[in-house]
């Protein structure tokens, strides 16, 4: 495993400032593996497939918040806010749980705005992996794969009306795509 561009994250961790990790849904499994054992709470859907991921997350030492940032958003937002207030970083898949693929939903921005915590785009590449034939092209790293984790710069949600946050999603989506592209480049893809 190689971690790139950790300077801002290292400083935030040194100061015990929780952040909001943003990871594309397809890279969730390698993200759980590479970030295990840290004080991170993961937003996981209440759907049947979410139960499988929740069990894996618990096994790897993560806390979980169940819900969606779309349906039942209030409960998910409150739960994530409580985790941040308690000093835990949170991880969100802004295109999950159902897509569309690599489409950044505004829920992550709302959490950032309400909590005054930065979003950290995270791109992850596995040198050898199976990709499921699913909407998110879910990545299952093969044994002995080399994993590259590329952190983007911290980004704060703008102080605008929460309804206007949708207009900001392309900028955050581009940052997450850039982190993934850099991870793939560093991994030789």
Short mmCIF file of N, CA, C and O in Angstrom, two decimals, residues 33-158:
data_model
loop_
_atom_site.label_atom_id
_atom_site.label_comp_id
_atom_site.label_asym_id
_atom_site.label_seq_id
_atom_site.Cartn_x
_atom_site.Cartn_y
_atom_site.Cartn_z
N UNK A 33 -10.16 -1.51 3.63
CA UNK A 33 -8.95 -2.24 3.99
C UNK A 33 -7.79 -1.28 4.31
O UNK A 33 -7.10 -1.44 5.31
N UNK A 34 -7.60 -0.26 3.47
CA UNK A 34 -6.45 0.63 3.64
C UNK A 34 -6.63 1.62 4.79
O UNK A 34 -5.66 2.24 5.22
N UNK A 35 -7.86 1.78 5.29
CA UNK A 35 -8.10 2.75 6.37
C UNK A 35 -8.60 2.07 7.65
O UNK A 35 -9.11 2.73 8.54
N UNK A 36 -8.41 0.78 7.74
CA UNK A 36 -8.87 0.02 8.92
C UNK A 36 -8.10 0.48 10.16
O UNK A 36 -6.98 0.95 10.08
N UNK A 37 -8.77 0.33 11.30
CA UNK A 37 -8.13 0.63 12.57
C UNK A 37 -8.01 2.11 12.90
O UNK A 37 -7.32 2.48 13.83
N UNK A 38 -8.67 2.96 12.14
CA UNK A 38 -8.65 4.40 12.42
C UNK A 38 -10.00 4.79 13.01
O UNK A 38 -10.96 4.03 12.97
N UNK A 39 -10.10 5.97 13.54
CA UNK A 39 -11.36 6.44 14.11
C UNK A 39 -12.25 7.01 13.01
O UNK A 39 -12.41 8.23 12.87
N UNK A 40 -12.84 6.11 12.22
CA UNK A 40 -13.67 6.51 11.09
C UNK A 40 -15.03 5.82 11.19
O UNK A 40 -15.11 4.63 11.47
N UNK A 41 -16.07 6.59 10.95
CA UNK A 41 -17.42 6.07 10.85
C UNK A 41 -17.83 6.11 9.39
O UNK A 41 -17.61 7.11 8.71
N UNK A 42 -18.43 5.04 8.90
CA UNK A 42 -18.79 4.92 7.49
C UNK A 42 -20.30 4.97 7.34
O UNK A 42 -21.03 4.29 8.07
N UNK A 43 -20.76 5.79 6.40
CA UNK A 43 -22.19 5.82 6.06
C UNK A 43 -22.47 4.64 5.14
O UNK A 43 -21.88 4.53 4.06
N UNK A 44 -23.36 3.76 5.58
CA UNK A 44 -23.70 2.56 4.81
C UNK A 44 -25.22 2.48 4.69
O UNK A 44 -25.94 2.70 5.66
N UNK A 45 -25.67 2.14 3.49
CA UNK A 45 -27.11 2.08 3.25
C UNK A 45 -27.78 1.01 4.10
O UNK A 45 -27.14 0.07 4.56
N UNK A 46 -29.07 1.18 4.28
CA UNK A 46 -29.86 0.21 5.02
C UNK A 46 -30.32 -0.93 4.12
O UNK A 46 -30.99 -1.84 4.57
N UNK A 47 -29.95 -0.88 2.88
CA UNK A 47 -30.33 -1.92 1.92
C UNK A 47 -29.67 -3.24 2.29
O UNK A 47 -28.68 -3.28 3.02
N UNK A 48 -30.19 -4.33 1.78
CA UNK A 48 -29.66 -5.67 2.05
C UNK A 48 -28.17 -5.78 1.72
O UNK A 48 -27.40 -6.35 2.47
N UNK A 49 -27.73 -5.21 0.58
CA UNK A 49 -26.31 -5.23 0.23
C UNK A 49 -25.48 -4.45 1.24
O UNK A 49 -24.33 -4.77 1.49
N UNK A 50 -26.07 -3.40 1.80
CA UNK A 50 -25.39 -2.60 2.80
C UNK A 50 -25.06 -3.39 4.04
O UNK A 50 -24.06 -3.13 4.72
N UNK A 51 -25.89 -4.37 4.36
CA UNK A 51 -25.64 -5.20 5.54
C UNK A 51 -24.32 -5.96 5.41
O UNK A 51 -23.57 -6.11 6.37
N UNK A 52 -24.03 -6.45 4.22
CA UNK A 52 -22.77 -7.17 3.98
C UNK A 52 -21.59 -6.23 4.20
O UNK A 52 -20.63 -6.57 4.91
N UNK A 53 -21.66 -5.04 3.62
CA UNK A 53 -20.58 -4.06 3.77
C UNK A 53 -20.46 -3.64 5.24
O UNK A 53 -19.35 -3.48 5.75
N UNK A 54 -21.58 -3.47 5.92
CA UNK A 54 -21.54 -3.08 7.34
C UNK A 54 -20.81 -4.12 8.17
O UNK A 54 -20.02 -3.78 9.05
N UNK A 55 -21.04 -5.38 7.89
CA UNK A 55 -20.36 -6.44 8.63
C UNK A 55 -18.86 -6.43 8.37
O UNK A 55 -18.06 -6.60 9.29
N UNK A 56 -18.47 -6.22 7.12
CA UNK A 56 -17.05 -6.12 6.79
C UNK A 56 -16.44 -4.91 7.50
O UNK A 56 -15.36 -5.00 8.10
N UNK A 57 -17.14 -3.78 7.46
CA UNK A 57 -16.64 -2.57 8.11
C UNK A 57 -16.45 -2.78 9.61
O UNK A 57 -15.41 -2.41 10.18
N UNK A 58 -17.43 -3.38 10.27
CA UNK A 58 -17.31 -3.65 11.71
C UNK A 58 -16.13 -4.57 11.99
O UNK A 58 -15.36 -4.34 12.93
N UNK A 59 -15.96 -5.59 11.17
CA UNK A 59 -14.85 -6.53 11.34
C UNK A 59 -13.50 -5.82 11.24
O UNK A 59 -12.55 -6.15 11.96
N UNK A 60 -13.42 -4.80 10.38
CA UNK A 60 -12.17 -4.06 10.18
C UNK A 60 -12.01 -2.89 11.15
O UNK A 60 -11.06 -2.12 11.05
N UNK A 61 -12.93 -2.74 12.09
CA UNK A 61 -12.79 -1.74 13.14
C UNK A 61 -13.47 -0.42 12.90
O UNK A 61 -13.19 0.56 13.61
N UNK A 62 -14.37 -0.35 11.94
CA UNK A 62 -15.07 0.89 11.65
C UNK A 62 -16.36 0.98 12.46
O UNK A 62 -16.96 -0.02 12.80
N UNK A 63 -16.77 2.19 12.72
CA UNK A 63 -18.10 2.47 13.23
C UNK A 63 -18.98 2.69 12.00
O UNK A 63 -18.47 3.05 10.94
N UNK A 64 -20.27 2.47 12.13
CA UNK A 64 -21.15 2.68 10.99
C UNK A 64 -22.33 3.57 11.37
O UNK A 64 -22.79 3.57 12.51
N UNK A 65 -22.77 4.31 10.39
CA UNK A 65 -24.01 5.07 10.46
C UNK A 65 -24.83 4.51 9.30
O UNK A 65 -24.36 4.47 8.17
N UNK A 66 -26.04 4.06 9.60
CA UNK A 66 -26.87 3.45 8.57
C UNK A 66 -27.87 4.48 8.05
O UNK A 66 -28.43 5.25 8.81
N UNK A 67 -28.05 4.48 6.75
CA UNK A 67 -29.01 5.37 6.11
C UNK A 67 -28.50 5.85 4.78
O UNK A 67 -27.48 5.40 4.27
N UNK A 68 -29.23 6.76 4.20
CA UNK A 68 -28.90 7.36 2.92
C UNK A 68 -28.84 8.87 3.11
O UNK A 68 -29.46 9.40 4.01
N UNK A 69 -28.11 9.54 2.25
CA UNK A 69 -28.18 11.00 2.29
C UNK A 69 -29.30 11.50 1.38
O UNK A 69 -29.51 12.68 1.25
N UNK A 70 -30.03 10.58 0.74
CA UNK A 70 -31.19 10.98 -0.06
C UNK A 70 -32.45 10.55 0.68
O UNK A 70 -33.11 11.35 1.30
N UNK A 71 -32.78 9.27 0.69
CA UNK A 71 -33.97 8.79 1.39
C UNK A 71 -33.64 8.64 2.88
O UNK A 71 -32.66 7.99 3.24
N UNK A 72 -34.44 9.23 3.73
CA UNK A 72 -34.14 9.19 5.16
C UNK A 72 -32.93 10.03 5.50
O UNK A 72 -32.17 9.74 6.42
N UNK A 73 -32.74 11.10 4.74
CA UNK A 73 -31.53 11.91 4.86
C UNK A 73 -31.35 12.51 6.24
O UNK A 73 -30.24 12.59 6.74
N UNK A 74 -32.43 12.92 6.87
CA UNK A 74 -32.31 13.58 8.17
C UNK A 74 -31.61 12.68 9.19
O UNK A 74 -30.70 13.11 9.89
N UNK A 75 -32.01 11.42 9.25
CA UNK A 75 -31.40 10.50 10.21
C UNK A 75 -29.92 10.29 9.91
O UNK A 75 -29.08 10.27 10.80
N UNK A 76 -29.57 10.13 8.62
CA UNK A 76 -28.17 9.95 8.23
C UNK A 76 -27.35 11.20 8.56
O UNK A 76 -26.25 11.10 9.11
N UNK A 77 -27.89 12.38 8.26
CA UNK A 77 -27.17 13.62 8.53
C UNK A 77 -26.96 13.83 10.02
O UNK A 77 -25.88 14.23 10.46
N UNK A 78 -27.98 13.54 10.81
CA UNK A 78 -27.85 13.67 12.26
C UNK A 78 -26.81 12.69 12.79
O UNK A 78 -25.94 13.05 13.59
N UNK A 79 -26.87 11.45 12.32
CA UNK A 79 -25.91 10.44 12.76
C UNK A 79 -24.47 10.80 12.40
O UNK A 79 -23.56 10.68 13.23
N UNK A 80 -24.25 11.28 11.19
CA UNK A 80 -22.91 11.67 10.78
C UNK A 80 -22.43 12.89 11.57
O UNK A 80 -21.26 12.96 11.97
N UNK A 81 -23.34 13.84 11.79
CA UNK A 81 -22.98 15.01 12.60
C UNK A 81 -22.56 14.62 14.00
O UNK A 81 -21.59 15.16 14.55
N UNK A 82 -23.27 13.68 14.60
CA UNK A 82 -22.92 13.20 15.95
C UNK A 82 -21.55 12.54 15.95
O UNK A 82 -20.77 12.72 16.89
N UNK A 83 -21.25 11.76 14.92
CA UNK A 83 -19.95 11.10 14.84
C UNK A 83 -18.83 12.13 14.73
O UNK A 83 -17.80 12.02 15.41
N UNK A 84 -19.03 13.15 13.90
CA UNK A 84 -18.03 14.21 13.76
C UNK A 84 -17.85 14.97 15.08
O UNK A 84 -16.72 15.24 15.50
N UNK A 85 -18.97 15.28 15.74
CA UNK A 85 -18.90 15.99 17.02
C UNK A 85 -18.19 15.16 18.09
O UNK A 85 -17.55 15.70 18.98
N UNK A 86 -18.30 13.83 17.98
CA UNK A 86 -17.64 12.94 18.96
C UNK A 86 -16.17 12.72 18.63
O UNK A 86 -15.47 12.02 19.36
N UNK A 87 -15.69 13.33 17.53
CA UNK A 87 -14.27 13.24 17.20
C UNK A 87 -13.91 12.18 16.18
O UNK A 87 -12.74 11.94 15.91
N UNK A 88 -14.92 11.55 15.57
CA UNK A 88 -14.67 10.54 14.55
C UNK A 88 -14.72 11.17 13.17
O UNK A 88 -15.60 11.99 12.89
N UNK A 89 -13.79 10.79 12.31
CA UNK A 89 -13.90 11.14 10.90
C UNK A 89 -15.05 10.32 10.33
O UNK A 89 -15.44 9.30 10.91
N UNK A 90 -15.61 10.76 9.22
CA UNK A 90 -16.67 9.99 8.57
C UNK A 90 -16.27 9.75 7.11
O UNK A 90 -15.53 10.54 6.52
N UNK A 91 -16.77 8.66 6.56
CA UNK A 91 -16.52 8.32 5.16
C UNK A 91 -17.85 8.18 4.44
O UNK A 91 -18.78 7.56 4.96
N UNK A 92 -17.90 8.78 3.27
CA UNK A 92 -19.13 8.81 2.48
C UNK A 92 -18.80 8.42 1.04
O UNK A 92 -17.76 8.80 0.51
N UNK A 93 -19.69 7.67 0.44
CA UNK A 93 -19.60 7.39 -0.99
C UNK A 93 -20.65 8.27 -1.67
O UNK A 93 -21.84 7.93 -1.68
N UNK A 94 -20.24 9.41 -2.21
CA UNK A 94 -21.23 10.38 -2.71
C UNK A 94 -22.01 9.91 -3.94
O UNK A 94 -22.98 10.56 -4.31
N UNK A 95 -21.62 8.79 -4.55
CA UNK A 95 -22.42 8.26 -5.66
C UNK A 95 -23.23 7.03 -5.23
O UNK A 95 -23.90 6.43 -6.05
N UNK A 96 -23.17 6.69 -3.96
CA UNK A 96 -23.88 5.50 -3.48
C UNK A 96 -25.19 5.87 -2.83
O UNK A 96 -25.45 7.03 -2.55
N UNK A 97 -26.00 4.91 -2.57
CA UNK A 97 -25.78 3.48 -2.76
C UNK A 97 -26.23 2.94 -4.12
O UNK A 97 -26.00 1.77 -4.40
N UNK A 98 -26.82 3.79 -4.97
CA UNK A 98 -27.35 3.25 -6.22
C UNK A 98 -26.90 4.00 -7.47
O UNK A 98 -27.33 3.69 -8.55
N UNK A 99 -26.05 5.00 -7.31
CA UNK A 99 -25.56 5.70 -8.49
C UNK A 99 -26.38 6.93 -8.82
O UNK A 99 -27.17 7.38 -8.00
N UNK A 100 -26.15 7.46 -9.98
CA UNK A 100 -25.33 6.92 -11.06
C UNK A 100 -23.84 6.95 -10.75
O UNK A 100 -23.39 7.70 -9.89
N UNK A 101 -23.11 6.11 -11.50
CA UNK A 101 -21.66 5.95 -11.34
C UNK A 101 -20.95 7.29 -11.39
O UNK A 101 -21.14 8.08 -12.30
N UNK A 102 -20.13 7.55 -10.38
CA UNK A 102 -19.31 8.76 -10.26
C UNK A 102 -20.13 10.04 -10.38
O UNK A 102 -19.67 11.03 -10.96
N UNK A 103 -21.30 10.04 -9.79
CA UNK A 103 -22.14 11.23 -9.73
C UNK A 103 -22.18 11.70 -8.28
O UNK A 103 -22.70 11.02 -7.41
N UNK A 104 -21.61 12.85 -8.00
CA UNK A 104 -21.44 13.36 -6.64
C UNK A 104 -22.75 13.96 -6.15
O UNK A 104 -23.19 15.00 -6.63
N UNK A 105 -23.38 13.31 -5.19
CA UNK A 105 -24.63 13.83 -4.60
C UNK A 105 -24.30 14.93 -3.59
O UNK A 105 -23.23 14.93 -2.97
N UNK A 106 -25.22 15.82 -3.39
CA UNK A 106 -24.99 16.99 -2.54
C UNK A 106 -24.99 16.67 -1.05
O UNK A 106 -24.62 17.52 -0.24
N UNK A 107 -25.37 15.47 -0.64
CA UNK A 107 -25.42 15.13 0.78
C UNK A 107 -24.10 15.34 1.49
O UNK A 107 -24.06 15.84 2.63
N UNK A 108 -22.99 14.96 0.85
CA UNK A 108 -21.68 15.15 1.46
C UNK A 108 -21.39 16.64 1.69
O UNK A 108 -20.79 17.02 2.71
N UNK A 109 -21.83 17.47 0.77
CA UNK A 109 -21.61 18.91 0.91
C UNK A 109 -22.44 19.48 2.06
O UNK A 109 -21.98 20.35 2.80
N UNK A 110 -23.65 18.97 2.21
CA UNK A 110 -24.51 19.42 3.30
C UNK A 110 -23.89 19.06 4.66
O UNK A 110 -23.89 19.87 5.58
N UNK A 111 -23.35 17.86 4.75
CA UNK A 111 -22.68 17.44 5.99
C UNK A 111 -21.48 18.34 6.27
O UNK A 111 -21.26 18.79 7.39
N UNK A 112 -20.69 18.63 5.23
CA UNK A 112 -19.53 19.51 5.39
C UNK A 112 -19.95 20.90 5.84
O UNK A 112 -19.37 21.48 6.75
N UNK A 113 -20.99 21.41 5.20
CA UNK A 113 -21.48 22.75 5.53
C UNK A 113 -21.99 22.82 6.96
O UNK A 113 -21.64 23.73 7.71
N UNK A 114 -22.80 21.85 7.35
CA UNK A 114 -23.39 21.87 8.69
C UNK A 114 -22.36 21.63 9.80
O UNK A 114 -22.49 22.15 10.90
N UNK A 115 -21.36 20.81 9.52
CA UNK A 115 -20.38 20.46 10.56
C UNK A 115 -19.15 21.36 10.53
O UNK A 115 -18.33 21.31 11.44
N UNK A 116 -19.01 22.14 9.46
CA UNK A 116 -17.84 22.98 9.27
C UNK A 116 -16.56 22.13 9.24
O UNK A 116 -15.53 22.51 9.79
N UNK A 117 -16.66 20.94 8.61
CA UNK A 117 -15.52 20.04 8.45
C UNK A 117 -15.20 19.90 6.97
O UNK A 117 -16.10 19.90 6.12
N UNK A 118 -13.93 19.75 6.61
CA UNK A 118 -13.56 19.65 5.20
C UNK A 118 -13.85 18.26 4.62
O UNK A 118 -13.86 17.26 5.34
N UNK A 119 -14.04 18.25 3.33
CA UNK A 119 -14.17 17.00 2.57
C UNK A 119 -12.79 16.67 2.01
O UNK A 119 -12.10 17.54 1.48
N UNK A 120 -12.40 15.41 2.13
CA UNK A 120 -11.12 14.94 1.62
C UNK A 120 -11.39 13.93 0.50
O UNK A 120 -11.80 12.80 0.77
N UNK A 121 -11.18 14.33 -0.77
CA UNK A 121 -11.35 13.37 -1.86
C UNK A 121 -10.27 12.28 -1.79
O UNK A 121 -9.10 12.58 -1.58
N UNK A 122 -10.68 11.02 -1.96
CA UNK A 122 -9.76 9.90 -1.88
C UNK A 122 -9.93 9.04 -3.13
O UNK A 122 -11.02 8.53 -3.39
N UNK A 123 -8.84 8.89 -3.88
CA UNK A 123 -8.83 8.00 -5.04
C UNK A 123 -8.02 6.77 -4.70
O UNK A 123 -6.94 6.87 -4.12
N UNK A 124 -8.54 5.59 -5.06
CA UNK A 124 -7.86 4.35 -4.73
C UNK A 124 -7.78 3.47 -5.98
O UNK A 124 -8.76 3.29 -6.69
N UNK A 125 -6.58 2.93 -6.20
CA UNK A 125 -6.34 2.05 -7.35
C UNK A 125 -5.68 0.77 -6.88
O UNK A 125 -4.72 0.81 -6.10
N UNK A 126 -6.19 -0.36 -7.36
CA UNK A 126 -5.58 -1.66 -7.10
C UNK A 126 -4.89 -2.12 -8.39
O UNK A 126 -5.51 -2.10 -9.46
N UNK A 127 -3.63 -2.53 -8.27
CA UNK A 127 -2.87 -2.92 -9.46
C UNK A 127 -3.48 -4.12 -10.15
O UNK A 127 -3.40 -4.25 -11.38
N UNK A 128 -4.08 -5.00 -9.38
CA UNK A 128 -4.74 -6.19 -9.93
C UNK A 128 -6.06 -6.34 -9.20
O UNK A 128 -6.07 -6.40 -7.97
N UNK A 129 -7.15 -6.38 -9.96
CA UNK A 129 -8.45 -6.46 -9.30
C UNK A 129 -9.50 -7.05 -10.23
O UNK A 129 -9.36 -7.00 -11.45
N UNK A 130 -10.51 -7.62 -9.62
CA UNK A 130 -11.71 -7.99 -10.34
C UNK A 130 -12.66 -6.81 -10.23
O UNK A 130 -12.71 -6.13 -9.19
N UNK A 131 -13.42 -6.56 -11.27
CA UNK A 131 -14.47 -5.53 -11.23
C UNK A 131 -15.80 -6.21 -11.47
O UNK A 131 -15.97 -6.92 -12.46
N UNK A 132 -16.72 -5.98 -10.55
CA UNK A 132 -18.05 -6.58 -10.70
C UNK A 132 -18.79 -5.90 -11.84
O UNK A 132 -18.58 -4.71 -12.14
N UNK A 133 -19.70 -6.61 -12.44
CA UNK A 133 -20.54 -6.07 -13.50
C UNK A 133 -21.75 -5.41 -12.84
O UNK A 133 -22.88 -5.90 -12.91
N UNK A 134 -21.50 -4.33 -12.13
CA UNK A 134 -22.53 -3.61 -11.39
C UNK A 134 -22.47 -2.14 -11.77
O UNK A 134 -21.53 -1.70 -12.43
N UNK A 135 -23.46 -1.37 -11.33
CA UNK A 135 -23.51 0.05 -11.69
C UNK A 135 -22.25 0.78 -11.26
O UNK A 135 -21.82 1.73 -11.91
N UNK A 136 -21.63 0.36 -10.14
CA UNK A 136 -20.46 1.07 -9.62
C UNK A 136 -19.13 0.45 -10.02
O UNK A 136 -18.08 0.95 -9.67
N UNK A 137 -19.18 -0.67 -10.75
CA UNK A 137 -17.97 -1.40 -11.16
C UNK A 137 -17.12 -1.73 -9.93
O UNK A 137 -15.92 -1.50 -9.89
N UNK A 138 -17.78 -2.26 -8.91
CA UNK A 138 -17.19 -2.53 -7.60
C UNK A 138 -15.87 -3.28 -7.73
O UNK A 138 -15.76 -4.28 -8.43
N UNK A 139 -14.84 -2.78 -7.06
CA UNK A 139 -13.48 -3.31 -7.13
C UNK A 139 -13.24 -4.33 -6.03
O UNK A 139 -13.46 -4.05 -4.85
N UNK A 140 -12.76 -5.51 -6.43
CA UNK A 140 -12.31 -6.55 -5.50
C UNK A 140 -10.83 -6.79 -5.79
O UNK A 140 -10.49 -7.46 -6.77
N UNK A 141 -9.93 -6.21 -4.98
CA UNK A 141 -8.50 -6.40 -5.25
C UNK A 141 -8.13 -7.88 -5.20
O UNK A 141 -8.61 -8.63 -4.37
N UNK A 142 -7.27 -8.28 -6.12
CA UNK A 142 -6.76 -9.65 -6.14
C UNK A 142 -5.67 -9.79 -5.08
O UNK A 142 -5.06 -8.79 -4.66
N UNK A 143 -5.42 -11.02 -4.63
CA UNK A 143 -4.35 -11.22 -3.65
C UNK A 143 -3.02 -10.64 -4.14
O UNK A 143 -2.69 -10.74 -5.32
N UNK A 144 -2.34 -10.01 -3.22
CA UNK A 144 -1.01 -9.41 -3.46
C UNK A 144 -1.04 -8.21 -4.39
O UNK A 144 -0.01 -7.79 -4.90
N UNK A 145 -2.22 -7.65 -4.63
CA UNK A 145 -2.32 -6.43 -5.43
C UNK A 145 -1.66 -5.28 -4.68
O UNK A 145 -1.67 -5.21 -3.46
N UNK A 146 -1.10 -4.35 -5.43
CA UNK A 146 -0.54 -3.14 -4.86
C UNK A 146 -1.65 -2.09 -4.86
O UNK A 146 -2.30 -1.87 -5.88
N UNK A 147 -1.87 -1.46 -3.72
CA UNK A 147 -2.94 -0.47 -3.58
C UNK A 147 -2.32 0.92 -3.46
O UNK A 147 -1.44 1.15 -2.64
N UNK A 148 -2.79 1.83 -4.30
CA UNK A 148 -2.37 3.23 -4.25
C UNK A 148 -3.54 4.04 -3.71
O UNK A 148 -4.66 3.96 -4.23
N UNK A 149 -3.29 4.83 -2.66
CA UNK A 149 -4.30 5.71 -2.08
C UNK A 149 -3.83 7.15 -2.31
O UNK A 149 -2.77 7.55 -1.81
N UNK A 150 -4.58 7.88 -3.10
CA UNK A 150 -4.24 9.27 -3.42
C UNK A 150 -5.24 10.20 -2.75
O UNK A 150 -6.44 10.11 -3.00
N UNK A 151 -4.74 11.07 -1.88
CA UNK A 151 -5.60 12.06 -1.23
C UNK A 151 -5.57 13.35 -2.03
O UNK A 151 -4.51 13.81 -2.45
N UNK A 152 -6.73 13.93 -2.25
CA UNK A 152 -6.81 15.23 -2.89
C UNK A 152 -6.70 16.32 -1.82
O UNK A 152 -6.53 16.03 -0.63
N UNK A 153 -6.80 17.56 -2.24
CA UNK A 153 -6.76 18.65 -1.25
C UNK A 153 -8.08 18.73 -0.47
O UNK A 153 -9.14 18.37 -0.98
N UNK A 154 -8.00 19.21 0.76
CA UNK A 154 -9.21 19.44 1.54
C UNK A 154 -10.08 20.44 0.79
O UNK A 154 -9.58 21.41 0.22
N UNK A 155 -11.38 20.21 0.85
CA UNK A 155 -12.34 21.11 0.22
C UNK A 155 -13.46 21.38 1.21
O UNK A 155 -13.95 20.45 1.84
N UNK A 156 -13.85 22.62 1.31
CA UNK A 156 -14.96 22.99 2.20
C UNK A 156 -16.19 23.31 1.36
O UNK A 156 -16.08 23.90 0.29
N UNK A 157 -17.33 22.90 1.85
CA UNK A 157 -18.57 23.26 1.19
C UNK A 157 -18.77 24.76 1.31
O UNK A 157 -18.49 25.35 2.37
N UNK A 158 -19.23 25.41 0.27
CA UNK A 158 -19.43 26.85 0.33
C UNK A 158 -20.58 27.23 1.26
O UNK A 158 -21.46 26.42 1.53
#
